[in-house]
CSV table of N, CA and C in Angstrom, one decimal:
chain,number,residue,atom,x,y,z
B,1,LEU,N,4.2,104.8,-28.0
B,1,LEU,CA,4.5,103.7,-28.4
B,1,LEU,C,5.2,102.6,-28.6
B,2,VAL,N,6.6,102.9,-27.9
B,2,VAL,CA,7.4,102.1,-29.1
B,2,VAL,C,7.8,101.2,-27.8
B,3,ASP,N,7.7,100.1,-27.4
B,3,ASP,CA,7.6,99.0,-26.7
B,3,ASP,C,6.4,98.1,-27.6
B,4,SER,N,7.1,97.5,-28.0
B,4,SER,CA,5.9,95.6,-28.6
B,4,SER,C,4.9,95.9,-27.8
B,5,ARG,N,5.1,95.5,-26.4
B,5,ARG,CA,4.4,94.9,-25.3
B,5,ARG,C,3.2,95.8,-25.4
B,6,LYS,N,3.9,97.2,-25.0
B,6,LYS,CA,2.7,98.4,-24.2
B,6,LYS,C,1.6,98.3,-26.1
B,7,ALA,N,2.4,98.2,-26.9
B,7,ALA,CA,1.3,98.5,-27.7
B,7,ALA,C,0.5,96.9,-27.7
B,8,THR,N,0.7,95.9,-27.3
B,8,THR,CA,-0.6,94.7,-27.6
B,8,THR,C,-1.0,94.8,-26.3
B,9,TRP,N,-0.6,95.9,-25.0
B,9,TRP,CA,-1.3,95.7,-23.8
B,9,TRP,C,-2.9,97.2,-23.8
B,10,THR,N,-2.0,98.6,-25.3
B,10,THR,CA,-3.1,99.0,-25.5
B,10,THR,C,-4.4,98.6,-26.7
B,11,ILE,N,-3.6,97.6,-27.2
B,11,ILE,CA,-4.6,97.0,-28.7
B,11,ILE,C,-5.5,96.7,-28.2
B,12,THR,N,-5.3,95.7,-26.7
B,12,THR,CA,-5.7,94.5,-26.1
B,12,THR,C,-6.9,95.3,-25.4
B,13,GLY,N,-7.0,96.6,-25.3
B,13,GLY,CA,-7.7,97.1,-23.8
B,13,GLY,C,-8.4,98.0,-24.7
B,14,LEU,N,-7.7,98.4,-26.2
B,14,LEU,CA,-9.0,99.2,-26.7
B,14,LEU,C,-10.3,98.1,-27.8
B,15,ALA,N,-9.6,97.2,-27.5
B,15,ALA,CA,-10.7,96.1,-28.1
B,15,ALA,C,-11.7,95.8,-27.2
B,16,LYS,N,-11.1,95.7,-26.3
B,16,LYS,CA,-12.6,95.1,-25.4
B,16,LYS,C,-13.8,96.8,-25.1
B,17,SER,N,-13.0,97.5,-25.7
B,17,SER,CA,-14.3,98.9,-25.9
B,17,SER,C,-14.6,98.8,-27.0
B,18,GLN,N,-13.8,98.1,-28.2
B,18,GLN,CA,-14.6,98.0,-29.2
B,18,GLN,C,-14.1,99.4,-30.2
B,19,HIS,N,-13.0,99.7,-29.9
B,19,HIS,CA,-12.4,100.7,-31.0
B,19,HIS,C,-12.0,100.6,-32.1
B,20,VAL,N,-12.8,100.1,-32.7
B,20,VAL,CA,-12.2,99.6,-33.5
B,20,VAL,C,-11.0,100.1,-34.7
B,21,SER,N,-11.7,101.6,-34.7
B,21,SER,CA,-10.5,102.4,-35.6
B,21,SER,C,-9.2,103.2,-35.0
B,22,MET,N,-9.3,103.3,-33.8
B,22,MET,CA,-8.7,103.8,-33.1
B,22,MET,C,-6.9,102.5,-33.1
B,23,VAL,N,-8.0,101.0,-33.2
B,23,VAL,CA,-6.4,100.2,-33.2
B,23,VAL,C,-6.0,99.9,-34.4
B,24,LEU,N,-6.7,99.8,-35.8
B,24,LEU,CA,-6.2,100.1,-36.7
B,24,LEU,C,-5.5,101.5,-36.8
B,25,ALA,N,-6.0,102.7,-36.3
B,25,ALA,CA,-4.9,103.9,-36.6
B,25,ALA,C,-3.3,103.6,-35.7
B,26,ILE,N,-3.5,102.7,-34.6
B,26,ILE,CA,-2.7,102.3,-33.9
B,26,ILE,C,-1.3,101.1,-34.9
B,27,LEU,N,-2.2,100.6,-35.1
B,27,LEU,CA,-1.4,99.3,-36.4
B,27,LEU,C,-0.7,100.4,-37.2
B,28,LYS,N,-1.5,101.2,-38.1
B,28,LYS,CA,-0.5,101.7,-39.1
B,28,LYS,C,0.4,102.8,-38.9
B,29,VAL,N,-0.1,103.3,-37.2
B,29,VAL,CA,1.2,104.3,-36.4
B,29,VAL,C,2.9,103.1,-36.6
B,30,MET,N,2.4,102.4,-35.6
B,30,MET,CA,3.3,101.0,-35.4
B,30,MET,C,4.1,100.7,-36.8
B,31,ARG,N,3.6,100.4,-37.8
B,31,ARG,CA,4.2,100.0,-39.2
B,31,ARG,C,4.8,101.3,-39.7
B,32,ARG,N,4.4,102.5,-39.3
B,32,ARG,CA,5.2,103.8,-39.9
B,32,ARG,C,6.2,103.7,-39.3
B,33,VAL,N,6.3,104.2,-38.4
B,33,VAL,CA,7.8,104.5,-37.4
B,33,VAL,C,8.4,102.5,-36.6
B,34,ARG,N,8.4,101.6,-37.5
B,34,ARG,CA,8.5,100.6,-37.9
B,34,ARG,C,8.8,100.0,-35.9
B,35,VAL,N,7.8,99.4,-35.9
B,35,VAL,CA,7.6,99.1,-34.0
B,35,VAL,C,7.5,97.7,-34.9
B,36,GLU,N,7.9,96.3,-34.1
B,36,GLU,CA,7.0,95.4,-34.8
B,36,GLU,C,5.4,95.4,-34.4
B,37,VAL,N,5.1,95.3,-35.4
B,37,VAL,CA,3.4,94.0,-35.8
B,37,VAL,C,3.3,92.9,-35.5
B,38,ASN,N,2.7,92.0,-34.6
B,38,ASN,CA,3.3,90.5,-34.6
B,38,ASN,C,2.0,90.4,-34.5
B,39,VAL,N,1.4,88.6,-34.3
B,39,VAL,CA,0.8,88.1,-34.3
B,39,VAL,C,-0.7,89.0,-33.2
B,40,PHE,N,0.0,88.9,-32.1
B,40,PHE,CA,-0.6,89.1,-31.1
B,40,PHE,C,-1.3,90.6,-31.2
B,41,HIS,N,-0.5,91.8,-31.6
B,41,HIS,CA,-1.1,92.8,-32.3
B,41,HIS,C,-2.1,92.5,-33.1
B,42,ILE,N,-2.0,91.8,-33.9
B,42,ILE,CA,-3.3,91.3,-35.1
B,42,ILE,C,-3.9,90.4,-34.6
B,43,THR,N,-3.8,89.3,-33.5
B,43,THR,CA,-4.8,88.7,-33.4
B,43,THR,C,-5.9,90.4,-32.7
B,44,ALA,N,-5.0,90.9,-31.6
B,44,ALA,CA,-6.3,91.5,-30.8
B,44,ALA,C,-7.2,92.4,-31.8
B,45,ALA,N,-6.2,92.3,-32.7
B,45,ALA,CA,-7.3,93.7,-33.7
B,45,ALA,C,-8.3,92.9,-34.5
B,46,MET,N,-7.6,92.0,-34.6
B,46,MET,CA,-9.3,91.0,-35.0
B,46,MET,C,-10.0,90.7,-33.9
B,47,ASN,N,-10.2,90.4,-32.7
B,47,ASN,CA,-10.8,90.5,-31.1
B,47,ASN,C,-11.6,91.6,-31.1
B,48,CYS,N,-10.9,93.1,-31.8
B,48,CYS,CA,-12.2,93.9,-31.9
B,48,CYS,C,-12.9,94.0,-33.1
B,49,ALA,N,-12.4,94.0,-34.1
B,49,ALA,CA,-13.2,93.8,-35.4
B,49,ALA,C,-14.4,92.8,-34.9
B,50,ARG,N,-14.1,92.1,-34.0
B,50,ARG,CA,-14.9,90.5,-34.0
B,50,ARG,C,-16.0,91.2,-33.1
B,51,LEU,N,-15.5,92.1,-32.0
B,51,LEU,CA,-16.9,92.5,-30.9
B,51,LEU,C,-17.6,93.1,-31.4
B,52,GLY,N,-16.9,94.2,-32.6
B,52,GLY,CA,-17.7,95.2,-33.6
B,52,GLY,C,-18.6,94.6,-34.5
B,53,GLY,N,-18.9,93.0,-34.7
B,53,GLY,CA,-19.1,92.8,-35.7
B,53,GLY,C,-18.6,93.4,-36.7
B,54,ARG,N,-17.6,93.3,-37.6
B,54,ARG,CA,-16.7,93.3,-38.7
B,54,ARG,C,-16.3,92.0,-38.7
B,55,TRP,N,-17.2,91.7,-39.8
B,55,TRP,CA,-16.4,89.5,-40.2
B,55,TRP,C,-15.8,90.5,-41.2
B,56,GLN,N,-15.7,91.5,-41.7
B,56,GLN,CA,-14.2,90.5,-43.5
B,56,GLN,C,-13.9,91.9,-42.4
B,57,LEU,N,-13.9,92.5,-41.6
B,57,LEU,CA,-12.4,92.7,-41.1
B,57,LEU,C,-11.4,92.6,-40.7
B,58,THR,N,-12.2,91.4,-39.5
B,58,THR,CA,-11.2,89.9,-39.0
B,58,THR,C,-10.8,89.1,-39.6
B,59,GLN,N,-11.1,89.9,-40.9
B,59,GLN,CA,-11.3,87.9,-42.2
B,59,GLN,C,-10.0,89.0,-43.0
B,60,GLN,N,-9.9,90.0,-42.9
B,60,GLN,CA,-8.8,91.3,-44.2
B,60,GLN,C,-7.5,90.4,-42.6
B,61,LEU,N,-7.9,90.7,-41.7
B,61,LEU,CA,-7.0,90.8,-40.8
B,61,LEU,C,-5.7,89.2,-40.6
B,62,LEU,N,-7.2,88.3,-40.0
B,62,LEU,CA,-6.5,86.7,-40.4
B,62,LEU,C,-5.5,86.7,-41.8
B,63,GLN,N,-5.8,87.4,-43.0
B,63,GLN,CA,-5.3,87.0,-44.4
B,63,GLN,C,-3.6,87.7,-43.9
B,64,ARG,N,-3.8,88.9,-43.5
B,64,ARG,CA,-2.3,89.4,-43.0
B,64,ARG,C,-1.7,88.3,-42.5
B,65,CYS,N,-2.2,87.9,-41.2
B,65,CYS,CA,-1.2,87.6,-40.6
B,65,CYS,C,-0.8,85.4,-41.4
B,66,LEU,N,-1.3,85.3,-42.2
B,66,LEU,CA,-1.4,84.5,-43.0
B,66,LEU,C,-0.6,84.4,-43.6
B,67,LEU,N,-0.2,85.8,-45.0
B,67,LEU,CA,1.1,86.1,-45.5
B,67,LEU,C,2.5,86.0,-44.4
B,68,GLN,N,1.4,87.0,-43.7
B,68,GLN,CA,3.4,86.4,-42.8
B,68,GLN,C,3.8,85.4,-42.1
B,69,GLY,N,3.0,84.0,-42.6
B,69,GLY,CA,2.8,83.4,-42.1
B,69,GLY,C,3.5,83.0,-40.3
B,70,HIS,N,2.1,83.8,-39.8
B,70,HIS,CA,2.5,83.8,-38.1
B,70,HIS,C,0.4,83.9,-37.5
B,71,THR,N,0.3,83.0,-37.4
B,71,THR,CA,-0.7,82.5,-36.9
B,71,THR,C,-1.2,81.6,-35.7
B,72,THR,N,-2.1,81.9,-35.0
B,72,THR,CA,-1.9,81.1,-33.2
B,72,THR,C,-3.4,80.5,-33.6
B,73,THR,N,-3.4,79.5,-32.3
B,73,THR,CA,-4.4,78.7,-32.3
B,73,THR,C,-5.7,79.8,-31.7
B,74,ALA,N,-5.0,80.5,-31.4
B,74,ALA,CA,-6.0,82.5,-30.9
B,74,ALA,C,-6.8,82.9,-31.7
B,75,THR,N,-5.9,83.2,-33.1
B,75,THR,CA,-6.1,83.7,-34.4
B,75,THR,C,-6.9,82.8,-34.9
B,76,TRP,N,-7.1,81.7,-35.1
B,76,TRP,CA,-8.2,80.5,-35.9
B,76,TRP,C,-9.8,80.8,-35.1
B,77,ASN,N,-8.9,80.5,-33.4
B,77,ASN,CA,-10.3,81.1,-32.8
B,77,ASN,C,-10.9,82.5,-32.7
B,78,CYS,N,-10.0,83.1,-33.3
B,78,CYS,CA,-10.8,84.5,-33.3
B,78,CYS,C,-11.3,84.4,-34.7
B,79,ALA,N,-10.9,84.3,-35.4
B,79,ALA,CA,-12.1,84.4,-37.0
B,79,ALA,C,-12.8,83.4,-36.9
B,80,VAL,N,-11.9,82.2,-36.4
B,80,VAL,CA,-14.0,81.2,-36.2
B,80,VAL,C,-15.8,82.1,-35.9
B,81,ALA,N,-15.0,82.8,-34.7
B,81,ALA,CA,-15.8,83.2,-33.2
B,81,ALA,C,-16.4,84.9,-34.6
B,82,ALA,N,-15.5,85.1,-35.1
B,82,ALA,CA,-16.1,86.3,-35.9
B,82,ALA,C,-17.3,86.0,-37.0
B,83,ALA,N,-16.2,84.5,-37.4
B,83,ALA,CA,-17.8,84.2,-38.7
B,83,ALA,C,-19.0,84.2,-37.7
B,84,ASP,N,-19.6,84.3,-36.9
B,84,ASP,CA,-20.8,84.0,-36.9
B,84,ASP,C,-21.5,83.0,-37.4
B,85,ALA,N,-21.4,82.0,-39.0
B,85,ALA,CA,-22.2,81.5,-38.8
B,85,ALA,C,-22.0,80.0,-39.3
B,86,TRP,N,-22.1,79.1,-39.8
B,86,TRP,CA,-21.2,78.0,-40.1
B,86,TRP,C,-21.1,78.3,-41.6
B,87,PRO,N,-21.8,78.6,-42.5
B,87,PRO,CA,-21.4,79.1,-43.5
B,87,PRO,C,-19.2,79.7,-43.8
B,88,ARG,N,-19.5,80.6,-43.5
B,88,ARG,CA,-18.2,81.4,-43.2
B,88,ARG,C,-16.9,80.9,-42.5
B,89,ALA,N,-17.7,80.3,-41.3
B,89,ALA,CA,-16.3,79.3,-40.8
B,89,ALA,C,-16.0,78.2,-42.0
B,90,ALA,N,-17.0,77.3,-42.4
B,90,ALA,CA,-16.0,76.4,-43.6
B,90,ALA,C,-15.5,77.3,-44.7
B,91,LEU,N,-15.8,78.4,-44.9
B,91,LEU,CA,-15.0,79.6,-45.3
B,91,LEU,C,-13.2,79.5,-45.5
B,92,LEU,N,-13.1,79.3,-44.1
B,92,LEU,CA,-12.0,79.3,-43.6
B,92,LEU,C,-11.4,78.1,-43.6
B,93,PHE,N,-11.8,77.4,-43.1
B,93,PHE,CA,-12.1,76.0,-42.8
B,93,PHE,C,-11.2,75.6,-44.1
B,94,ALA,N,-11.8,75.8,-45.5
B,94,ALA,CA,-11.7,75.4,-46.5
B,94,ALA,C,-10.2,75.7,-47.4
B,95,GLY,N,-10.5,77.4,-46.4
B,95,GLY,CA,-8.1,77.8,-46.5
B,95,GLY,C,-7.5,77.6,-46.3
B,96,CYS,N,-8.1,76.4,-45.4
B,96,CYS,CA,-6.5,76.1,-44.7
B,96,CYS,C,-5.4,75.1,-44.4
B,97,SER,N,-5.8,74.4,-46.1
B,97,SER,CA,-4.5,73.7,-46.3
B,97,SER,C,-3.4,74.3,-47.8
B,98,ARG,N,-4.5,75.3,-48.4
B,98,ARG,CA,-3.9,76.3,-48.7
B,98,ARG,C,-2.9,77.3,-48.4
B,99,TRP,N,-3.0,77.6,-46.4
B,99,TRP,CA,-2.0,78.3,-45.7
B,99,TRP,C,-1.3,77.6,-45.0
B,100,SER,N,-1.2,75.6,-45.4
B,100,SER,CA,-0.7,75.1,-45.0
B,100,SER,C,-0.7,75.2,-43.5
B,101,THR,N,-1.9,74.9,-43.2
B,101,THR,CA,-2.4,75.2,-41.5
B,101,THR,C,-3.5,73.7,-41.7
B,102,GLU,N,-2.6,73.0,-39.9
B,102,GLU,CA,-4.2,71.5,-39.5
B,102,GLU,C,-4.8,71.5,-39.1
B,103,LEU,N,-6.1,71.2,-38.7
B,103,LEU,CA,-6.8,71.1,-37.7
B,103,LEU,C,-6.0,70.5,-37.2
B,104,ASP,N,-7.5,71.0,-35.7
B,104,ASP,CA,-7.0,69.9,-34.8
B,104,ASP,C,-8.7,69.4,-34.2
B,105,THR,N,-8.1,67.7,-34.1
B,105,THR,CA,-9.2,67.6,-34.0
B,105,THR,C,-10.4,67.5,-32.6
B,106,VAL,N,-11.1,67.7,-32.7
B,106,VAL,CA,-12.1,67.9,-31.1
B,106,VAL,C,-13.0,66.4,-30.5
C-alpha cells in the first residue's frame, strides 16, 4: 500500500465488510511507513466503525480529523449516523463551535 489512493480503496472495501481491526491495522502501518493518512482514509475508517456499531471509535476518529484540521461533510455525516441516537448527535453538534465548524441549514 504505497499509494494513498490504493489505501483508500482497500480501507473502503474492508469497511463495507466491517473489518474494523484490519482497517485500524492498515492505518497504523500507513503512519509507520509514512504514507499519507488523509481525511478520506479516516472517514472510511469511521464508516467501518459505524457499520460495526462502534460509536466510540467513530468519535475518536472524528477527533483525529478535527485535530488535523481536516473534516468534510462526509466525515460529519458519518459521525452523526454512527451516533444512532439524538443525545449523542447533540454532543457532536455542541462541539462544532469549538472546532470552528459551521452547521448547514436543512
